[in-house]
Amino acid sequence: MAKMHVKMTVNGGEVEALAEPRTLLIHFLREQLSLTGPHVGCDTSHCGACTVDLDGKSVKSCTVFVAQANGASVTTIEGIANADGTLHVLQEMFREHHGLQCGFCTPGMITRAYRLLQENPNPTETEIRYGISGNLCRCTGYQNIVKAIRAAADQLSGKKEAAE
Amino acid sequence: MIPAAFDYHRPASLDDAVKLLAQYGDEARVVAGGHSLIPMMKLRLAQPGHLVDLQDIAALKGIKDTGAGFEIGAMTTQREIIQSAALTAACPILKEAAEQIADPQIRYCGTLGGNVANGDPGNDMPAIMLALDAVYLAKGPAGTRELKARDFYESAYATKLKEGEILTTIRIPKPPAGHGSAYVKQKRKIGDYATAAAAVVLTMSGGKCASAAVSLTNVGDTALFAAAAGAALVGSSLDQAAIDKAVQAAVGIAQPSKDTRGPVDFRKSVAGVMVRRAIEAAAKRAR
Ligand SMILES: Cc1cc2nc3c(=O)[nH]c(=O)nc-3n(C[C@H](O)[C@H](O)[C@H](O)COP(=O)(O)OP(=O)(O)OC[C@H]3O[C@@H](n4cnc5c(N)ncnc54)[C@H](O)[C@@H]3O)c2cc1C
Ligand code: FES
Ligand code: FES
């Protein structure tokens, strides 16, 4: 089957490539662009390990064809850290509050939490739990993930106040 | 899981999309949010040769308040439904149902049109459309048809939509101000389809139930409109006896199959509990 020419912005940079339309976005990112941060956990749209940000929405990249993402802007965990290479507050808080154990769910979890805080900078614990309900973690029991996201929200809003 | 190969099309207008469907016949399939279709393609339960992506068609997007009701573009996502203050103010059951569908990631992608056109008895929106007496507009090569949701569903994955037609708009009449509604769903976990779920929309007048619509999700080949259950409530004060009668009528038409969600009798019993809770919640919310 004919390959198509795809063009998208990935982590702020322009990317052009040839790919079969049926290629799943997760495979395109991992295998063609060597962005192995987003993981394949379940391959059945349940676990959220493959979560990336697509035009401002959190999506499961195992359930999106590269053809559908043609022309879009994609952010993966590789694009979350600050431009100077220091960790994003969310990454820092996951480390600080033990929001990860094996780390398999973490790229998806942080990418999802990033969008959640963009939309709701001051979420309650219930809102955090509902907001990350599409991401499964087999290790932590979620408690420290919720703590980390809440702590990141505090830091981010504190920063904003300080800048104002 | 790698789906079979296909040619990809992304038409910019509805007319172009209809033309593509006419050109490729039963080889073609439209993709909206893709969150029912792509899992099926990955399992190779669906193998369309041509995929027609509706994402660029502006005419399929947006929520319009027409006074008497709403016209919702088929490509409106579940998330956009949750976020529409106008929709929630006039017709809160839409948000209540959308919030119980899948998870946040899937609600960013999944569309109302895809959810009601899919024909999976596990989808939640069809029952809401039955309760609200919605009308679907379908466009094909011969023009646009209006299809009542209550006549739309034939059996699992079989609907009145003909090959080559695109569902463009969902037309929802506004329930009267002061109505009460509820969608109550039993599921095993986030992201699971219902073991059973029930939608209720009712109005009260002078302490008596003036109108009532009851429908069920995932306890039959299609979503089910329980006309007799609604009729059992009308004229009553929503007392226990009337609610018992309605529950019995609704469970009477439920024909769930035995699956990982439980045996037939269990799922029927859950359906009854869902109907009872939905009636009680709707009654509390009605003025
Ligand atoms: C893990 C998981 C859990 C889920 N849980 C639930 C749940 O609890 N409740 C629920 O209701 N859904 C659930 N879903 C399904 C999800 O809500 C889907 O997004 C939705 O059913 C279909 O919408 P879509 O826009 O993704 O449609 P698609 O997958 O793009 O399309 C579905 C079907 O409808 C057809 N179609 C789509 N749009 C049109 C149109 N405009 N005109 C004609 N035909 C059209 C397509 O050709 C296809 O056959 C779940 C999905 C996943 C992956
Ligand atoms: S790998 Fe995509 S949701 Fe699990
Ligand atoms: S840290 Fe191991 S799955 Fe979440």
Coordinates of C-alpha atoms and ligand atoms in Angstrom, one line a residue:
Chain A
M1 CA 0.0 0.0 0.0
A2 CA 1.3 3.4 -0.9
K3 CA 3.1 5.4 1.7
M4 CA 1.9 9.0 2.4
H5 CA 3.9 12.1 3.0
V6 CA 3.3 13.2 6.6
K7 CA 4.3 16.5 8.1
M8 CA 3.8 17.5 11.8
T9 CA 5.3 19.5 14.6
V10 CA 6.8 17.2 17.2
N11 CA 8.1 18.7 20.4
G12 CA 8.4 22.0 18.7
G13 CA 10.3 20.8 15.6
E14 CA 9.0 20.2 12.1
V15 CA 9.0 16.6 11.1
E16 CA 8.5 15.2 7.6
A17 CA 8.4 11.5 6.8
L18 CA 6.9 8.8 4.6
A19 CA 4.6 6.4 6.4
E20 CA 1.8 4.0 5.6
P21 CA -1.5 5.6 6.7
R22 CA -2.3 2.6 8.9
T23 CA 0.8 3.2 11.0
L24 CA -0.3 3.9 14.5
L25 CA 1.0 7.2 15.9
I26 CA 2.7 5.4 18.8
H27 CA 4.7 3.3 16.3
F28 CA 5.5 6.3 14.2
L29 CA 6.9 8.2 17.2
R30 CA 8.8 5.3 18.7
E31 CA 10.1 3.6 15.6
Q32 CA 10.5 6.3 13.0
L33 CA 11.3 9.2 15.2
S34 CA 13.0 7.2 18.0
L35 CA 10.9 8.9 20.7
T36 CA 10.6 6.0 23.0
G37 CA 9.2 7.9 25.9
P38 CA 5.5 7.1 25.2
H39 CA 5.1 3.3 25.9
V40 CA 2.9 0.6 24.5
G41 CA 1.3 -0.9 27.6
C42 CA -1.9 -2.6 26.5
D43 CA -2.3 -1.8 22.8
T44 CA -6.1 -1.8 23.4
S45 CA -6.8 1.8 24.3
H46 CA -7.1 1.2 28.1
C47 CA -3.8 1.9 29.9
G48 CA -2.7 5.4 28.8
A49 CA 1.0 4.6 28.7
C50 CA 1.0 5.8 25.1
T51 CA -0.6 9.2 26.0
V52 CA 0.7 12.1 24.0
D53 CA -0.5 15.7 23.6
L54 CA -2.1 16.2 20.1
D55 CA -3.2 19.8 19.3
G56 CA -3.9 20.4 23.0
K57 CA -5.7 17.2 23.7
S58 CA -4.4 14.2 25.6
V59 CA -4.8 11.2 23.3
K60 CA -3.8 7.5 23.4
S61 CA -1.4 7.3 20.5
C62 CA -2.1 3.6 20.1
T63 CA -5.6 4.5 18.9
V64 CA -4.7 7.3 16.3
F65 CA -3.4 6.7 12.8
V66 CA -0.4 8.7 11.7
A67 CA -2.6 9.9 8.8
Q68 CA -5.1 11.4 11.2
A69 CA -2.3 13.3 13.0
N70 CA -0.9 14.7 9.7
G71 CA -0.6 18.4 10.1
A72 CA -1.0 18.3 13.9
S73 CA 1.3 19.4 16.7
V74 CA 2.4 16.6 19.0
T75 CA 4.1 16.8 22.4
T76 CA 5.6 13.7 24.0
I77 CA 7.3 13.3 27.4
E78 CA 10.5 14.2 25.6
G79 CA 9.1 17.7 25.0
I80 CA 7.9 18.4 28.5
A81 CA 11.2 19.4 30.1
N82 CA 12.2 23.0 30.1
A83 CA 14.2 24.4 27.2
D84 CA 17.4 24.6 29.2
G85 CA 17.2 20.9 29.9
T86 CA 16.0 21.2 33.6
L87 CA 13.1 19.1 34.6
H88 CA 9.5 20.4 34.3
V89 CA 7.9 21.1 37.7
L90 CA 5.7 18.0 37.2
Q91 CA 8.7 15.8 36.6
E92 CA 10.4 17.3 39.6
M93 CA 7.4 16.7 41.8
F94 CA 7.0 13.1 40.6
R95 CA 10.6 12.5 41.7
E96 CA 10.1 14.4 44.9
H97 CA 6.9 12.7 46.0
H98 CA 7.7 9.2 44.7
G99 CA 5.1 9.4 42.0
L100 CA 6.7 6.5 40.2
Q101 CA 8.2 3.1 41.0
C102 CA 8.9 1.1 37.9
G103 CA 8.3 4.2 35.7
F104 CA 6.5 2.4 32.9
C105 CA 3.3 4.5 33.2
T106 CA 5.2 7.7 34.1
P107 CA 5.6 9.3 30.6
G108 CA 1.9 8.9 29.9
M109 CA 0.9 9.9 33.4
I110 CA 3.0 13.1 33.3
T111 CA 1.9 14.0 29.7
R112 CA -1.7 13.6 30.8
A113 CA -1.1 15.6 34.0
Y114 CA 0.5 18.4 32.0
R115 CA -2.7 18.9 29.9
L116 CA -4.9 18.5 33.0
L117 CA -3.1 21.4 34.8
Q118 CA -3.2 23.5 31.6
E119 CA -7.0 23.2 31.7
N120 CA -7.5 23.2 35.5
P121 CA -4.5 24.8 37.2
N122 CA -6.0 24.2 40.7
P123 CA -7.7 20.8 40.7
T124 CA -9.1 19.1 43.8
E125 CA -8.0 15.6 44.6
T126 CA -11.2 14.2 43.1
E127 CA -10.6 16.2 39.9
I128 CA -7.1 14.9 39.7
R129 CA -8.3 11.3 40.1
Y130 CA -11.0 11.7 37.5
G131 CA -8.6 13.6 35.3
I132 CA -6.0 10.8 35.2
S133 CA -8.6 7.9 35.2
G134 CA -7.5 7.0 31.7
N135 CA -3.9 6.2 32.9
L136 CA -3.3 3.0 34.8
C137 CA -0.4 2.4 37.2
R138 CA 0.4 -1.1 38.5
C139 CA 2.9 0.0 41.1
T140 CA 2.1 3.1 43.1
G141 CA -1.5 2.8 44.1
Y142 CA -1.9 6.3 42.7
Q143 CA -1.6 8.0 46.1
N144 CA 1.8 9.6 45.4
I145 CA 0.9 10.4 41.8
V146 CA -2.0 12.4 43.0
K147 CA 0.2 14.1 45.6
A148 CA 2.8 14.9 43.0
I149 CA 0.3 16.5 40.6
R150 CA -1.2 18.5 43.5
A151 CA 2.3 19.7 44.5
A152 CA 3.1 20.7 40.9
A153 CA -0.2 22.7 40.8
D154 CA 0.9 24.5 43.9
Q155 CA 4.4 25.3 42.6
L156 CA 3.1 26.4 39.2
S157 CA 0.5 28.7 40.7
G158 CA 3.1 30.0 43.2
K159 CA 5.4 30.8 40.4
K160 CA 2.7 32.6 38.5
E161 CA 1.9 34.8 41.5
A162 CA 5.6 35.5 42.0
A163 CA 5.9 36.7 38.4
E164 CA 2.9 39.0 38.7
Chain B
M1 CA -1.9 -5.2 16.6
I2 CA -1.6 -3.9 13.1
P3 CA -4.7 -3.1 11.1
A4 CA -5.0 -4.1 7.4
A5 CA -3.8 -1.5 4.9
F6 CA -6.1 1.2 3.6
D7 CA -6.1 4.3 1.5
Y8 CA -6.7 7.4 3.5
H9 CA -8.9 10.4 2.5
R10 CA -9.5 13.6 4.3
P11 CA -12.2 15.6 2.4
A12 CA -12.6 19.2 3.2
S13 CA -16.4 19.3 2.6
L14 CA -19.4 17.2 3.2
D15 CA -20.2 16.9 -0.5
D16 CA -16.7 15.6 -1.2
A17 CA -17.1 13.1 1.6
V18 CA -20.4 11.9 0.2
K19 CA -18.8 11.6 -3.3
L20 CA -15.9 9.5 -1.9
L21 CA -18.4 7.1 -0.2
A22 CA -20.3 6.8 -3.4
Q23 CA -17.1 6.1 -5.4
Y24 CA -15.8 3.4 -3.1
G25 CA -19.1 1.8 -2.0
D26 CA -18.8 -0.9 0.6
E27 CA -15.0 -0.6 0.6
A28 CA -15.3 2.8 2.3
R29 CA -15.8 3.6 5.9
V30 CA -15.9 7.0 7.6
V31 CA -13.8 7.6 10.7
A32 CA -14.8 10.2 13.2
G33 CA -13.0 10.0 16.6
G34 CA -11.9 6.5 15.7
H35 CA -12.2 5.1 19.2
S36 CA -14.7 2.4 18.3
L37 CA -13.5 1.9 14.7
I38 CA -9.7 1.8 15.2
P39 CA -9.8 -0.9 18.0
M40 CA -12.0 -3.0 15.6
M41 CA -9.5 -2.4 12.8
K42 CA -6.6 -3.4 15.0
L43 CA -8.4 -6.7 15.7
R44 CA -9.1 -6.9 12.0
L45 CA -12.8 -7.2 12.7
A46 CA -13.1 -4.2 10.4
Q47 CA -10.9 -3.9 7.3
P48 CA -12.1 -1.0 5.2
G49 CA -10.1 -0.4 2.0
H50 CA -10.7 3.3 2.1
L51 CA -10.9 5.4 5.2
V52 CA -12.7 8.7 4.9
D53 CA -11.7 11.0 7.8
L54 CA -14.3 13.6 8.7
Q55 CA -12.1 15.8 10.9
D56 CA -11.7 18.7 8.4
I57 CA -15.4 19.2 7.7
A58 CA -16.5 22.3 9.4
A59 CA -20.2 21.7 8.7
L60 CA -20.1 18.7 11.1
K61 CA -18.9 20.7 14.1
G62 CA -20.6 22.9 16.6
I63 CA -23.6 23.1 18.9
K64 CA -26.4 25.4 17.7
D65 CA -29.3 26.6 20.0
T66 CA -32.4 26.9 17.8
G67 CA -34.7 28.0 20.6
A68 CA -36.9 24.9 20.5
G69 CA -33.8 22.6 20.7
F70 CA -30.2 22.0 19.8
E71 CA -28.6 21.0 16.6
I72 CA -25.4 19.2 17.4
G73 CA -22.8 18.5 14.6
A74 CA -22.0 14.9 14.4
M75 CA -18.3 15.6 14.9
T76 CA -18.9 17.3 18.3
T77 CA -16.8 15.4 20.8
Q78 CA -17.9 14.1 24.2
R79 CA -15.6 16.6 25.8
E80 CA -17.2 19.5 23.9
I81 CA -20.6 18.3 25.1
I82 CA -19.4 18.3 28.7
Q83 CA -18.0 21.8 28.3
S84 CA -21.1 23.3 26.7
A85 CA -22.8 25.4 29.4
A86 CA -25.8 26.1 27.2
L87 CA -26.4 22.4 26.6
T88 CA -25.9 21.5 30.2
A89 CA -28.3 24.3 31.4
A90 CA -31.2 23.1 29.2
C91 CA -30.5 19.4 29.0
P92 CA -28.2 18.2 31.7
I93 CA -28.5 14.5 31.0
L94 CA -26.1 14.9 28.0
K95 CA -23.3 16.0 30.2
E96 CA -24.2 13.4 32.9
A97 CA -24.0 10.7 30.3
A98 CA -20.9 12.0 28.5
E99 CA -19.0 12.1 31.8
Q100 CA -19.6 8.4 32.3
I101 CA -18.2 7.4 28.9
A102 CA -14.8 5.9 28.8
D103 CA -12.0 8.1 30.1
P104 CA -10.6 11.7 29.5
Q105 CA -8.4 10.7 26.6
I106 CA -11.2 8.9 24.8
R107 CA -13.7 11.8 25.4
Y108 CA -11.3 14.2 23.6
C109 CA -11.6 12.1 20.5
G110 CA -15.0 10.2 20.6
T111 CA -17.8 12.1 18.9
L112 CA -21.6 12.2 19.5
G113 CA -22.1 11.2 15.8
G114 CA -19.8 8.2 16.1
N115 CA -21.3 7.1 19.4
V116 CA -24.9 7.1 18.0
A117 CA -24.0 5.8 14.5
N118 CA -21.8 3.0 15.7
G119 CA -24.7 0.7 16.6
D120 CA -22.9 -1.0 19.5
P121 CA -25.5 -1.7 22.2
G122 CA -22.8 -0.8 24.8
N123 CA -22.6 2.8 23.6
D124 CA -24.2 5.2 26.1
M125 CA -25.6 8.0 23.9
P126 CA -28.2 6.0 22.0
A127 CA -30.3 5.5 25.2
I128 CA -30.1 9.2 25.9
M129 CA -31.2 10.0 22.3
L130 CA -34.2 7.6 22.8
A131 CA -35.2 9.3 26.0
L132 CA -34.9 12.8 24.5
D133 CA -36.7 11.7 21.3
A134 CA -33.8 13.0 19.1
V135 CA -33.8 13.1 15.3
Y136 CA -30.7 12.3 13.2
L137 CA -30.0 14.0 9.9
A138 CA -28.3 11.8 7.3
K139 CA -26.9 13.0 4.1
G140 CA -26.3 10.7 1.1
P141 CA -26.1 11.1 -2.7
A142 CA -29.9 11.6 -2.9
G143 CA -30.1 14.3 -0.3
T144 CA -30.8 14.6 3.4
R145 CA -33.1 12.3 5.4
E146 CA -34.5 12.7 8.9
L147 CA -34.5 9.6 11.1
K148 CA -36.0 9.4 14.5
A149 CA -33.7 7.9 17.1
R150 CA -36.5 5.7 18.3
D151 CA -36.8 4.0 14.9
F152 CA -33.0 4.0 14.1
Y153 CA -31.6 0.9 15.8
E154 CA -32.3 -2.5 14.3
S155 CA -29.9 -4.9 15.9
A156 CA -26.2 -4.9 17.0
Y157 CA -24.3 -2.7 14.5
A158 CA -27.3 -2.5 12.2
T159 CA -29.1 0.9 11.9
K160 CA -31.3 2.7 9.4
L161 CA -28.3 4.5 8.1
K162 CA -27.8 3.3 4.4
E163 CA -24.4 2.7 2.8
G164 CA -23.0 5.9 1.5
E165 CA -24.9 8.1 4.1
I166 CA -23.2 10.3 6.6
L167 CA -24.9 11.3 9.9
T168 CA -24.5 15.1 9.9
T169 CA -26.5 16.5 12.8
I170 CA -28.3 15.3 15.9
R171 CA -31.4 17.4 16.6
I172 CA -32.5 17.4 20.2
P173 CA -35.8 19.0 21.4
K174 CA -35.3 20.9 24.6
P175 CA -37.1 19.1 27.5
P176 CA -39.5 21.5 29.3
A177 CA -37.9 23.8 31.9
G178 CA -38.2 22.2 35.3
H179 CA -37.9 18.6 33.9
G180 CA -35.9 16.1 35.9
S181 CA -33.5 13.7 34.3
A182 CA -30.8 11.1 35.2
Y183 CA -28.5 8.6 33.6
V184 CA -27.4 5.9 36.0
K185 CA -24.8 3.4 34.8
Q186 CA -23.3 0.4 36.5
K187 CA -19.8 -0.5 35.2
R188 CA -17.0 -2.6 36.6
K189 CA -14.3 0.1 36.2
I190 CA -13.6 3.4 34.4
G191 CA -13.5 2.7 30.6
D192 CA -15.9 -0.2 30.8
Y193 CA -19.2 -0.5 29.0
A194 CA -22.3 -0.7 31.1
T195 CA -23.4 -3.9 32.9
A196 CA -26.7 -2.1 32.6
A197 CA -27.6 1.6 32.6
A198 CA -30.9 3.6 32.5
A199 CA -31.9 7.0 31.3
V200 CA -35.0 8.8 32.6
V201 CA -36.5 12.2 31.5
L202 CA -39.7 13.2 33.3
T203 CA -41.8 16.2 34.0
M204 CA -44.1 16.9 37.0
S205 CA -47.2 19.0 37.2
G206 CA -49.2 19.6 40.4
G207 CA -47.4 16.7 42.2
K208 CA -48.2 14.2 39.4
C209 CA -45.9 12.9 36.7
A210 CA -47.0 14.6 33.5
S211 CA -44.6 12.8 31.1
A212 CA -41.8 10.2 31.4
A213 CA -39.4 8.5 29.1
V214 CA -37.3 5.6 30.2
S215 CA -34.5 3.8 28.2
L216 CA -31.8 1.2 28.7
T217 CA -28.2 0.7 27.7
N218 CA -26.4 -2.7 27.0
V219 CA -29.2 -5.1 28.0
G220 CA -30.3 -6.0 24.5
D221 CA -29.2 -6.0 20.8
T222 CA -29.7 -2.2 20.8
A223 CA -30.4 0.5 23.3
L224 CA -34.0 -0.1 24.4
F225 CA -36.9 2.5 24.7
A226 CA -39.1 1.2 27.5
A227 CA -42.4 2.9 26.5
A228 CA -44.4 0.9 29.1
A229 CA -42.1 1.9 31.9
G230 CA -42.7 5.6 31.1
A231 CA -46.4 5.0 30.8
A232 CA -46.5 3.4 34.3
L233 CA -45.2 6.6 35.8
V234 CA -47.4 9.1 34.1
G235 CA -50.3 10.2 36.3
S236 CA -48.7 8.8 39.4
S237 CA -47.1 10.8 42.2
L238 CA -44.0 8.7 41.6
D239 CA -44.9 6.6 44.6
Q240 CA -43.3 3.2 45.3
A241 CA -46.1 1.3 43.6
A242 CA -45.7 3.3 40.4
I243 CA -41.9 3.0 40.4
D244 CA -42.2 -0.8 41.1
K245 CA -44.5 -1.1 38.0
A246 CA -42.1 0.9 35.9
V247 CA -39.1 -1.1 37.0
Q248 CA -40.9 -4.3 36.2
A249 CA -41.9 -3.0 32.7
A250 CA -38.3 -2.0 31.9
V251 CA -36.8 -5.3 33.1
G252 CA -39.5 -7.1 31.1
I253 CA -38.0 -5.9 27.8
A254 CA -34.3 -6.4 28.8
Q255 CA -32.6 -9.3 27.1
P256 CA -29.0 -9.1 28.1
S257 CA -26.6 -11.8 27.1
K258 CA -24.4 -13.6 29.6
D259 CA -20.9 -12.2 29.3
T260 CA -17.9 -11.2 31.5
R261 CA -20.2 -8.6 33.2
G262 CA -22.3 -11.4 34.6
P263 CA -25.1 -13.9 33.9
V264 CA -28.4 -12.9 32.4
D265 CA -30.4 -12.8 35.6
F266 CA -27.8 -10.6 37.3
R267 CA -27.7 -8.1 34.5
K268 CA -31.5 -7.9 34.4
S269 CA -31.5 -7.3 38.1
V270 CA -28.9 -4.6 37.7
A271 CA -31.0 -3.0 35.0
G272 CA -33.9 -2.9 37.4
V273 CA -31.8 -1.2 40.1
M274 CA -30.5 1.3 37.5
V275 CA -34.1 2.2 36.4
R276 CA -35.2 2.7 40.0
R277 CA -32.2 4.9 40.9
A278 CA -32.7 6.9 37.7
I279 CA -36.4 7.5 38.4
E280 CA -35.6 8.6 42.0
A281 CA -32.8 10.9 40.9
A282 CA -34.9 12.5 38.1
A283 CA -37.8 12.9 40.5
K284 CA -35.6 14.8 43.0
R285 CA -34.3 17.1 40.2
A286 CA -37.7 17.9 38.7
R287 CA -39.5 21.0 39.8
Ligands
LIG1 C1 -11.3 1.8 26.2 C2 -12.6 2.4 25.6 C3 -13.7 2.5 26.4 C4 -14.9 3.0 25.9 N1 -16.0 3.1 26.8 C5 -17.2 3.6 26.3 C6 -18.3 3.7 27.1 O1 -18.3 3.4 28.3 N2 -19.5 4.1 26.5 C7 -19.5 4.5 25.2 O2 -20.6 4.9 24.8 N3 -18.5 4.4 24.4 C8 -17.3 3.9 24.9 N4 -16.2 3.8 24.1 C9 -16.4 4.2 22.6 C10 -16.1 5.6 22.4 O3 -17.0 6.5 23.1 C11 -16.1 5.9 20.9 O4 -15.4 7.1 20.7 C12 -17.5 6.1 20.3 O5 -18.3 5.0 20.5 C13 -17.5 6.3 18.8 O6 -17.2 7.6 18.4 P1 -16.0 7.9 17.5 O7 -16.2 9.3 17.1 O8 -14.8 7.5 18.1 O9 -16.4 7.0 16.2 P2 -15.5 6.1 15.2 O10 -14.8 5.1 16.0 O11 -14.8 7.0 14.3 O12 -16.7 5.4 14.4 C14 -17.6 4.4 14.9 C15 -18.5 3.9 13.8 O13 -19.5 4.9 13.4 C16 -19.3 5.3 12.1 N5 -19.4 6.7 12.0 C17 -18.8 7.6 12.8 N6 -19.2 8.9 12.5 C18 -20.2 8.7 11.6 C19 -21.0 9.7 10.9 N7 -20.9 11.0 11.2 N8 -21.9 9.2 10.0 C20 -21.9 7.9 9.7 N9 -21.2 6.9 10.3 C21 -20.3 7.4 11.3 C22 -17.9 4.8 11.6 O14 -17.8 4.5 10.3 C23 -17.7 3.5 12.5 O15 -18.4 2.4 11.9 C24 -15.0 3.4 24.6 C25 -13.9 3.3 23.7 C26 -12.7 2.8 24.2 C27 -11.5 2.7 23.3
FES2 S1 -1.0 1.3 24.9 FE1 -2.3 2.9 24.3 S2 -3.8 2.9 25.9 FE2 -2.5 1.2 26.4
FES3 S1 5.2 3.2 38.3 FE1 5.1 1.2 37.6 S2 3.2 1.2 36.4 FE2 3.2 3.2 37.3

